[in-house]
Amino acid sequence: MQAEHCGYVHVYIRKGLTGTLLPRVEACPAVLVRVSLRSGTTFDVAAVHMAPGKESQDSRSKQFSAIDQGLSLGSKMVLGDFNVRPEEVRDLIAQGQYRDAEYCGKS
């Protein structure tokens, strides 16, 4: 995979919880983790940094699909820097039946 941009992706897991690193997805800079709660419940988390730029819409769609396939079929959460445009969100989250939660501010 050729780097499209640079940056870091982190997942922080609270003390007392268990995090198991999942296999890396080559299509996207991401960290995939299975989190186990004290109750025994597990869910998968992907922290992503997807391709930037308006011209990268197809790349982001492929990256999101690869990330979704890298997670279990149960409960899962994908978060991070998606670099998506507003018109992309509906099609992107429909790939894995996700719901959107967003912060509409500036950083």
mmCIF file of N, CA and C in Angstrom:
data_model
loop_
_atom_site.group_PDB
_atom_site.id
_atom_site.type_symbol
_atom_site.label_atom_id
_atom_site.label_comp_id
_atom_site.label_asym_id
_atom_site.label_seq_id
_atom_site.Cartn_x
_atom_site.Cartn_y
_atom_site.Cartn_z
ATOM 1 N N MET A 1 0.847 -1.180 0.000
ATOM 2 C CA MET A 1 0.000 0.000 0.000
ATOM 3 C C MET A 1 0.886 1.235 0.000
ATOM 4 N N GLN A 2 0.644 2.144 -0.883
ATOM 5 C CA GLN A 2 1.380 3.394 -0.920
ATOM 6 C C GLN A 2 0.661 4.405 -0.024
ATOM 7 N N ALA A 3 1.412 5.086 0.799
ATOM 8 C CA ALA A 3 0.824 6.062 1.712
ATOM 9 C C ALA A 3 0.200 7.210 0.933
ATOM 10 N N GLU A 4 -1.064 7.500 1.223
ATOM 11 C CA GLU A 4 -1.753 8.612 0.584
ATOM 12 C C GLU A 4 -1.574 9.891 1.392
ATOM 13 N N HIS A 5 -1.413 9.748 2.672
ATOM 14 C CA HIS A 5 -1.175 10.855 3.571
ATOM 15 C C HIS A 5 -0.604 10.275 4.848
ATOM 16 N N CYS A 6 -0.179 11.110 5.749
ATOM 17 C CA CYS A 6 0.434 10.575 6.955
ATOM 18 C C CYS A 6 -0.357 11.014 8.175
ATOM 19 N N GLY A 7 -0.086 10.339 9.253
ATOM 20 C CA GLY A 7 -0.758 10.624 10.511
ATOM 21 C C GLY A 7 -0.686 9.394 11.386
ATOM 22 N N TYR A 8 -1.290 9.493 12.521
ATOM 23 C CA TYR A 8 -1.293 8.390 13.481
ATOM 24 C C TYR A 8 -2.717 8.040 13.843
ATOM 25 N N VAL A 9 -2.938 6.773 14.161
ATOM 26 C CA VAL A 9 -4.243 6.305 14.603
ATOM 27 C C VAL A 9 -4.020 5.595 15.937
ATOM 28 N N HIS A 10 -4.819 5.967 16.930
ATOM 29 C CA HIS A 10 -4.666 5.408 18.268
ATOM 30 C C HIS A 10 -5.996 4.859 18.766
ATOM 31 N N VAL A 11 -5.914 3.830 19.608
ATOM 32 C CA VAL A 11 -7.069 3.347 20.363
ATOM 33 C C VAL A 11 -6.608 3.236 21.810
ATOM 34 N N TYR A 12 -7.306 3.892 22.700
ATOM 35 C CA TYR A 12 -7.002 3.827 24.132
ATOM 36 C C TYR A 12 -8.099 3.026 24.820
ATOM 37 N N ILE A 13 -7.700 2.021 25.577
ATOM 38 C CA ILE A 13 -8.663 1.158 26.253
ATOM 39 C C ILE A 13 -8.506 1.334 27.750
ATOM 40 N N ARG A 14 -9.582 1.607 28.410
ATOM 41 C CA ARG A 14 -9.575 1.873 29.845
ATOM 42 C C ARG A 14 -9.075 0.683 30.641
ATOM 43 N N LYS A 15 -8.323 0.978 31.682
ATOM 44 C CA LYS A 15 -7.834 -0.047 32.588
ATOM 45 C C LYS A 15 -9.020 -0.853 33.117
ATOM 46 N N GLY A 16 -8.866 -2.156 33.144
ATOM 47 C CA GLY A 16 -9.944 -3.034 33.591
ATOM 48 C C GLY A 16 -10.702 -3.673 32.443
ATOM 49 N N LEU A 17 -10.558 -3.122 31.249
ATOM 50 C CA LEU A 17 -11.145 -3.724 30.058
ATOM 51 C C LEU A 17 -10.035 -4.451 29.316
ATOM 52 N N THR A 18 -10.409 -5.352 28.454
ATOM 53 C CA THR A 18 -9.427 -6.092 27.671
ATOM 54 C C THR A 18 -9.561 -5.709 26.208
ATOM 55 N N GLY A 19 -8.441 -5.436 25.579
ATOM 56 C CA GLY A 19 -8.432 -5.140 24.151
ATOM 57 C C GLY A 19 -7.529 -6.113 23.434
ATOM 58 N N THR A 20 -8.042 -6.743 22.394
ATOM 59 C CA THR A 20 -7.272 -7.679 21.590
ATOM 60 C C THR A 20 -7.124 -7.093 20.192
ATOM 61 N N LEU A 21 -5.885 -6.905 19.777
ATOM 62 C CA LEU A 21 -5.613 -6.354 18.458
ATOM 63 C C LEU A 21 -6.073 -7.343 17.384
ATOM 64 N N LEU A 22 -6.839 -6.854 16.414
ATOM 65 C CA LEU A 22 -7.305 -7.669 15.292
ATOM 66 C C LEU A 22 -6.350 -7.507 14.119
ATOM 67 N N PRO A 23 -6.421 -8.406 13.137
ATOM 68 C CA PRO A 23 -5.522 -8.303 11.977
ATOM 69 C C PRO A 23 -5.649 -6.952 11.270
ATOM 70 N N ARG A 24 -4.528 -6.469 10.786
ATOM 71 C CA ARG A 24 -4.458 -5.194 10.069
ATOM 72 C C ARG A 24 -5.171 -5.298 8.722
ATOM 73 N N VAL A 25 -5.861 -4.240 8.358
ATOM 74 C CA VAL A 25 -6.512 -4.144 7.052
ATOM 75 C C VAL A 25 -5.597 -3.307 6.164
ATOM 76 N N GLU A 26 -5.095 -3.905 5.107
ATOM 77 C CA GLU A 26 -4.122 -3.227 4.241
ATOM 78 C C GLU A 26 -4.700 -2.023 3.509
ATOM 79 N N ALA A 27 -5.999 -2.014 3.279
ATOM 80 C CA ALA A 27 -6.606 -0.977 2.439
ATOM 81 C C ALA A 27 -6.718 0.387 3.106
ATOM 82 N N CYS A 28 -6.508 0.455 4.437
ATOM 83 C CA CYS A 28 -6.746 1.715 5.133
ATOM 84 C C CYS A 28 -5.899 1.819 6.384
ATOM 85 N N PRO A 29 -5.311 2.984 6.643
ATOM 86 C CA PRO A 29 -4.634 3.173 7.918
ATOM 87 C C PRO A 29 -5.663 3.083 9.044
ATOM 88 N N ALA A 30 -5.562 2.058 9.865
ATOM 89 C CA ALA A 30 -6.560 1.821 10.907
ATOM 90 C C ALA A 30 -5.999 0.909 11.987
ATOM 91 N N VAL A 31 -6.614 0.991 13.160
ATOM 92 C CA VAL A 31 -6.357 0.056 14.245
ATOM 93 C C VAL A 31 -7.683 -0.622 14.544
ATOM 94 N N LEU A 32 -7.698 -1.954 14.493
ATOM 95 C CA LEU A 32 -8.895 -2.731 14.793
ATOM 96 C C LEU A 32 -8.673 -3.493 16.086
ATOM 97 N N VAL A 33 -9.636 -3.388 16.997
ATOM 98 C CA VAL A 33 -9.508 -3.984 18.323
ATOM 99 C C VAL A 33 -10.827 -4.632 18.724
ATOM 100 N N ARG A 34 -10.745 -5.795 19.365
ATOM 101 C CA ARG A 34 -11.919 -6.399 20.001
ATOM 102 C C ARG A 34 -11.847 -6.049 21.481
ATOM 103 N N VAL A 35 -12.866 -5.360 21.973
ATOM 104 C CA VAL A 35 -12.926 -4.927 23.364
ATOM 105 C C VAL A 35 -13.835 -5.870 24.132
ATOM 106 N N SER A 36 -13.342 -6.330 25.276
ATOM 107 C CA SER A 36 -14.128 -7.213 26.151
ATOM 108 C C SER A 36 -14.462 -6.461 27.431
ATOM 109 N N LEU A 37 -15.743 -6.399 27.730
ATOM 110 C CA LEU A 37 -16.200 -5.772 28.964
ATOM 111 C C LEU A 37 -16.118 -6.774 30.109
ATOM 112 N N ARG A 38 -16.176 -6.290 31.320
ATOM 113 C CA ARG A 38 -16.114 -7.175 32.493
ATOM 114 C C ARG A 38 -17.252 -8.190 32.492
ATOM 115 N N SER A 39 -18.371 -7.838 31.890
ATOM 116 C CA SER A 39 -19.533 -8.729 31.834
ATOM 117 C C SER A 39 -19.334 -9.890 30.865
ATOM 118 N N GLY A 40 -18.284 -9.797 30.042
ATOM 119 C CA GLY A 40 -18.041 -10.818 29.026
ATOM 120 C C GLY A 40 -18.507 -10.408 27.646
ATOM 121 N N THR A 41 -19.254 -9.327 27.567
ATOM 122 C CA THR A 41 -19.697 -8.799 26.277
ATOM 123 C C THR A 41 -18.490 -8.285 25.496
ATOM 124 N N THR A 42 -18.481 -8.540 24.191
ATOM 125 C CA THR A 42 -17.407 -8.031 23.342
ATOM 126 C C THR A 42 -17.989 -7.212 22.198
ATOM 127 N N PHE A 43 -17.187 -6.294 21.705
ATOM 128 C CA PHE A 43 -17.535 -5.547 20.500
ATOM 129 C C PHE A 43 -16.240 -5.122 19.833
ATOM 130 N N ASP A 44 -16.305 -4.904 18.538
ATOM 131 C CA ASP A 44 -15.131 -4.519 17.765
ATOM 132 C C ASP A 44 -15.135 -3.021 17.506
ATOM 133 N N VAL A 45 -13.936 -2.443 17.539
ATOM 134 C CA VAL A 45 -13.746 -1.019 17.302
ATOM 135 C C VAL A 45 -12.686 -0.848 16.224
ATOM 136 N N ALA A 46 -12.949 0.042 15.283
ATOM 137 C CA ALA A 46 -11.949 0.425 14.288
ATOM 138 C C ALA A 46 -11.744 1.925 14.391
ATOM 139 N N ALA A 47 -10.492 2.326 14.590
ATOM 140 C CA ALA A 47 -10.127 3.745 14.542
ATOM 141 C C ALA A 47 -9.427 3.955 13.208
ATOM 142 N N VAL A 48 -9.939 4.866 12.392
ATOM 143 C CA VAL A 48 -9.472 4.996 11.009
ATOM 144 C C VAL A 48 -8.935 6.392 10.698
ATOM 145 N N HIS A 49 -8.144 6.463 9.641
ATOM 146 C CA HIS A 49 -7.696 7.730 9.060
ATOM 147 C C HIS A 49 -7.762 7.530 7.543
ATOM 148 N N MET A 50 -8.938 7.827 6.981
ATOM 149 C CA MET A 50 -9.197 7.520 5.576
ATOM 150 C C MET A 50 -8.620 8.578 4.638
ATOM 151 N N ALA A 51 -8.556 8.206 3.372
ATOM 152 C CA ALA A 51 -7.948 9.050 2.329
ATOM 153 C C ALA A 51 -8.588 10.434 2.285
ATOM 154 N N PRO A 52 -7.755 11.481 2.182
ATOM 155 C CA PRO A 52 -8.290 12.843 2.127
ATOM 156 C C PRO A 52 -8.609 13.269 0.691
ATOM 157 N N GLY A 53 -9.321 14.351 0.582
ATOM 158 C CA GLY A 53 -9.549 14.980 -0.716
ATOM 159 C C GLY A 53 -10.862 14.593 -1.372
ATOM 160 N N LYS A 54 -11.447 15.541 -2.049
ATOM 161 C CA LYS A 54 -12.714 15.331 -2.752
ATOM 162 C C LYS A 54 -12.589 14.226 -3.796
ATOM 163 N N GLU A 55 -11.416 14.132 -4.424
ATOM 164 C CA GLU A 55 -11.198 13.137 -5.484
ATOM 165 C C GLU A 55 -11.035 11.711 -4.942
ATOM 166 N N SER A 56 -11.015 11.535 -3.624
ATOM 167 C CA SER A 56 -10.777 10.208 -3.027
ATOM 168 C C SER A 56 -12.048 9.516 -2.549
ATOM 169 N N GLN A 57 -13.200 9.943 -3.022
ATOM 170 C CA GLN A 57 -14.460 9.353 -2.575
ATOM 171 C C GLN A 57 -14.492 7.845 -2.806
ATOM 172 N N ASP A 58 -14.098 7.377 -3.982
ATOM 173 C CA ASP A 58 -14.092 5.936 -4.261
ATOM 174 C C ASP A 58 -13.117 5.201 -3.354
ATOM 175 N N SER A 59 -11.958 5.798 -3.101
ATOM 176 C CA SER A 59 -10.975 5.192 -2.195
ATOM 177 C C SER A 59 -11.551 5.043 -0.797
ATOM 178 N N ARG A 60 -12.231 6.078 -0.308
ATOM 179 C CA ARG A 60 -12.820 6.015 1.034
ATOM 180 C C ARG A 60 -13.891 4.942 1.115
ATOM 181 N N SER A 61 -14.692 4.801 0.074
ATOM 182 C CA SER A 61 -15.724 3.764 0.060
ATOM 183 C C SER A 61 -15.088 2.375 0.142
ATOM 184 N N LYS A 62 -14.037 2.151 -0.615
ATOM 185 C CA LYS A 62 -13.328 0.861 -0.576
ATOM 186 C C LYS A 62 -12.655 0.652 0.771
ATOM 187 N N GLN A 63 -12.079 1.698 1.339
ATOM 188 C CA GLN A 63 -11.455 1.589 2.646
ATOM 189 C C GLN A 63 -12.484 1.222 3.710
ATOM 190 N N PHE A 64 -13.632 1.886 3.688
ATOM 191 C CA PHE A 64 -14.673 1.612 4.681
ATOM 192 C C PHE A 64 -15.176 0.181 4.559
ATOM 193 N N SER A 65 -15.361 -0.276 3.341
ATOM 194 C CA SER A 65 -15.802 -1.649 3.108
ATOM 195 C C SER A 65 -14.783 -2.651 3.655
ATOM 196 N N ALA A 66 -13.496 -2.402 3.421
ATOM 197 C CA ALA A 66 -12.443 -3.291 3.926
ATOM 198 C C ALA A 66 -12.426 -3.297 5.448
ATOM 199 N N ILE A 67 -12.597 -2.141 6.058
ATOM 200 C CA ILE A 67 -12.640 -2.048 7.524
ATOM 201 C C ILE A 67 -13.828 -2.845 8.050
ATOM 202 N N ASP A 68 -15.001 -2.653 7.461
ATOM 203 C CA ASP A 68 -16.204 -3.368 7.909
ATOM 204 C C ASP A 68 -15.994 -4.879 7.830
ATOM 205 N N GLN A 69 -15.355 -5.346 6.777
ATOM 206 C CA GLN A 69 -15.105 -6.782 6.622
ATOM 207 C C GLN A 69 -14.099 -7.300 7.642
ATOM 208 N N GLY A 70 -13.243 -6.421 8.162
ATOM 209 C CA GLY A 70 -12.267 -6.816 9.168
ATOM 210 C C GLY A 70 -12.827 -6.921 10.570
ATOM 211 N N LEU A 71 -14.077 -6.493 10.749
ATOM 212 C CA LEU A 71 -14.728 -6.534 12.049
ATOM 213 C C LEU A 71 -15.715 -7.688 12.111
ATOM 214 N N SER A 72 -16.040 -8.131 13.323
ATOM 215 C CA SER A 72 -16.981 -9.244 13.489
ATOM 216 C C SER A 72 -18.382 -8.825 13.071
ATOM 217 N N LEU A 73 -19.255 -9.801 12.936
ATOM 218 C CA LEU A 73 -20.628 -9.533 12.518
ATOM 219 C C LEU A 73 -21.486 -8.965 13.641
ATOM 220 N N GLY A 74 -21.003 -9.029 14.884
ATOM 221 C CA GLY A 74 -21.765 -8.526 16.029
ATOM 222 C C GLY A 74 -21.687 -7.021 16.147
ATOM 223 N N SER A 75 -21.678 -6.559 17.375
ATOM 224 C CA SER A 75 -21.613 -5.122 17.649
ATOM 225 C C SER A 75 -20.265 -4.571 17.228
ATOM 226 N N LYS A 76 -20.284 -3.409 16.587
ATOM 227 C CA LYS A 76 -19.044 -2.804 16.116
ATOM 228 C C LYS A 76 -19.198 -1.294 16.014
ATOM 229 N N MET A 77 -18.045 -0.625 16.091
ATOM 230 C CA MET A 77 -17.997 0.824 16.034
ATOM 231 C C MET A 77 -16.796 1.233 15.187
ATOM 232 N N VAL A 78 -17.022 2.185 14.289
ATOM 233 C CA VAL A 78 -15.937 2.723 13.465
ATOM 234 C C VAL A 78 -15.875 4.222 13.754
ATOM 235 N N LEU A 79 -14.684 4.703 14.091
ATOM 236 C CA LEU A 79 -14.534 6.111 14.416
ATOM 237 C C LEU A 79 -13.186 6.614 13.944
ATOM 238 N N GLY A 80 -13.038 7.909 13.881
ATOM 239 C CA GLY A 80 -11.766 8.483 13.474
ATOM 240 C C GLY A 80 -11.945 9.594 12.463
ATOM 241 N N ASP A 81 -10.909 9.779 11.654
ATOM 242 C CA ASP A 81 -10.902 10.819 10.633
ATOM 243 C C ASP A 81 -11.288 10.191 9.296
ATOM 244 N N PHE A 82 -12.568 10.307 8.948
ATOM 245 C CA PHE A 82 -13.085 9.704 7.723
ATOM 246 C C PHE A 82 -12.785 10.567 6.495
ATOM 247 N N ASN A 83 -12.559 11.852 6.700
ATOM 248 C CA ASN A 83 -12.331 12.784 5.592
ATOM 249 C C ASN A 83 -13.467 12.785 4.573
ATOM 250 N N VAL A 84 -14.678 12.442 4.989
ATOM 251 C CA VAL A 84 -15.801 12.355 4.059
ATOM 252 C C VAL A 84 -16.455 13.719 3.848
ATOM 253 N N ARG A 85 -17.089 13.842 2.726
ATOM 254 C CA ARG A 85 -17.897 15.008 2.409
ATOM 255 C C ARG A 85 -19.334 14.680 2.815
ATOM 256 N N PRO A 86 -20.149 15.682 3.139
ATOM 257 C CA PRO A 86 -21.513 15.416 3.594
ATOM 258 C C PRO A 86 -22.313 14.504 2.646
ATOM 259 N N GLU A 87 -22.097 14.655 1.354
ATOM 260 C CA GLU A 87 -22.861 13.851 0.389
ATOM 261 C C GLU A 87 -22.436 12.379 0.364
ATOM 262 N N GLU A 88 -21.343 12.028 1.006
ATOM 263 C CA GLU A 88 -20.857 10.644 1.028
ATOM 264 C C GLU A 88 -21.411 9.827 2.189
ATOM 265 N N VAL A 89 -21.828 10.493 3.244
ATOM 266 C CA VAL A 89 -22.123 9.811 4.507
ATOM 267 C C VAL A 89 -23.183 8.727 4.355
ATOM 268 N N ARG A 90 -24.299 9.021 3.734
ATOM 269 C CA ARG A 90 -25.407 8.059 3.647
ATOM 270 C C ARG A 90 -24.975 6.755 2.993
ATOM 271 N N ASP A 91 -24.281 6.838 1.862
ATOM 272 C CA ASP A 91 -23.839 5.624 1.169
ATOM 273 C C ASP A 91 -22.782 4.871 1.962
ATOM 274 N N LEU A 92 -21.923 5.607 2.636
ATOM 275 C CA LEU A 92 -20.848 4.983 3.403
ATOM 276 C C LEU A 92 -21.397 4.165 4.574
ATOM 277 N N ILE A 93 -22.260 4.757 5.379
ATOM 278 C CA ILE A 93 -22.753 4.041 6.553
ATOM 279 C C ILE A 93 -23.737 2.926 6.190
ATOM 280 N N ALA A 94 -24.341 3.004 5.018
ATOM 281 C CA ALA A 94 -25.249 1.944 4.581
ATOM 282 C C ALA A 94 -24.502 0.642 4.302
ATOM 283 N N GLN A 95 -23.197 0.717 4.032
ATOM 284 C CA GLN A 95 -22.420 -0.482 3.728
ATOM 285 C C GLN A 95 -22.439 -1.493 4.867
ATOM 286 N N GLY A 96 -22.497 -1.029 6.084
ATOM 287 C CA GLY A 96 -22.481 -1.945 7.221
ATOM 288 C C GLY A 96 -23.630 -1.712 8.168
ATOM 289 N N GLN A 97 -24.661 -1.046 7.714
ATOM 290 C CA GLN A 97 -25.833 -0.712 8.519
ATOM 291 C C GLN A 97 -25.448 0.059 9.779
ATOM 292 N N TYR A 98 -24.604 1.061 9.612
ATOM 293 C CA TYR A 98 -24.179 1.914 10.710
ATOM 294 C C TYR A 98 -25.108 3.101 10.857
ATOM 295 N N ARG A 99 -25.006 3.784 11.977
ATOM 296 C CA ARG A 99 -25.670 5.074 12.188
ATOM 297 C C ARG A 99 -24.583 6.106 12.402
ATOM 298 N N ASP A 100 -24.855 7.320 12.031
ATOM 299 C CA ASP A 100 -23.876 8.394 12.119
ATOM 300 C C ASP A 100 -24.048 9.172 13.416
ATOM 301 N N ALA A 101 -22.933 9.444 14.079
ATOM 302 C CA ALA A 101 -22.882 10.366 15.211
ATOM 303 C C ALA A 101 -21.756 11.324 14.872
ATOM 304 N N GLU A 102 -22.042 12.605 14.816
ATOM 305 C CA GLU A 102 -21.034 13.522 14.324
ATOM 306 C C GLU A 102 -20.843 14.731 15.216
ATOM 307 N N TYR A 103 -19.684 15.316 15.101
ATOM 308 C CA TYR A 103 -19.341 16.591 15.726
ATOM 309 C C TYR A 103 -19.198 17.580 14.576
ATOM 310 N N CYS A 104 -19.977 18.603 14.589
ATOM 311 C CA CYS A 104 -19.938 19.606 13.521
ATOM 312 C C CYS A 104 -19.259 20.868 14.024
ATOM 313 N N GLY A 105 -17.982 20.787 14.143
ATOM 314 C CA GLY A 105 -17.210 21.925 14.611
ATOM 315 C C GLY A 105 -15.948 22.037 13.805
ATOM 316 N N LYS A 106 -15.002 22.742 14.327
ATOM 317 C CA LYS A 106 -13.728 22.895 13.634
ATOM 318 C C LYS A 106 -12.609 22.503 14.582
ATOM 319 N N SER A 107 -11.578 21.931 13.983
ATOM 320 C CA SER A 107 -10.412 21.585 14.800
ATOM 321 C C SER A 107 -9.161 22.121 14.136
#
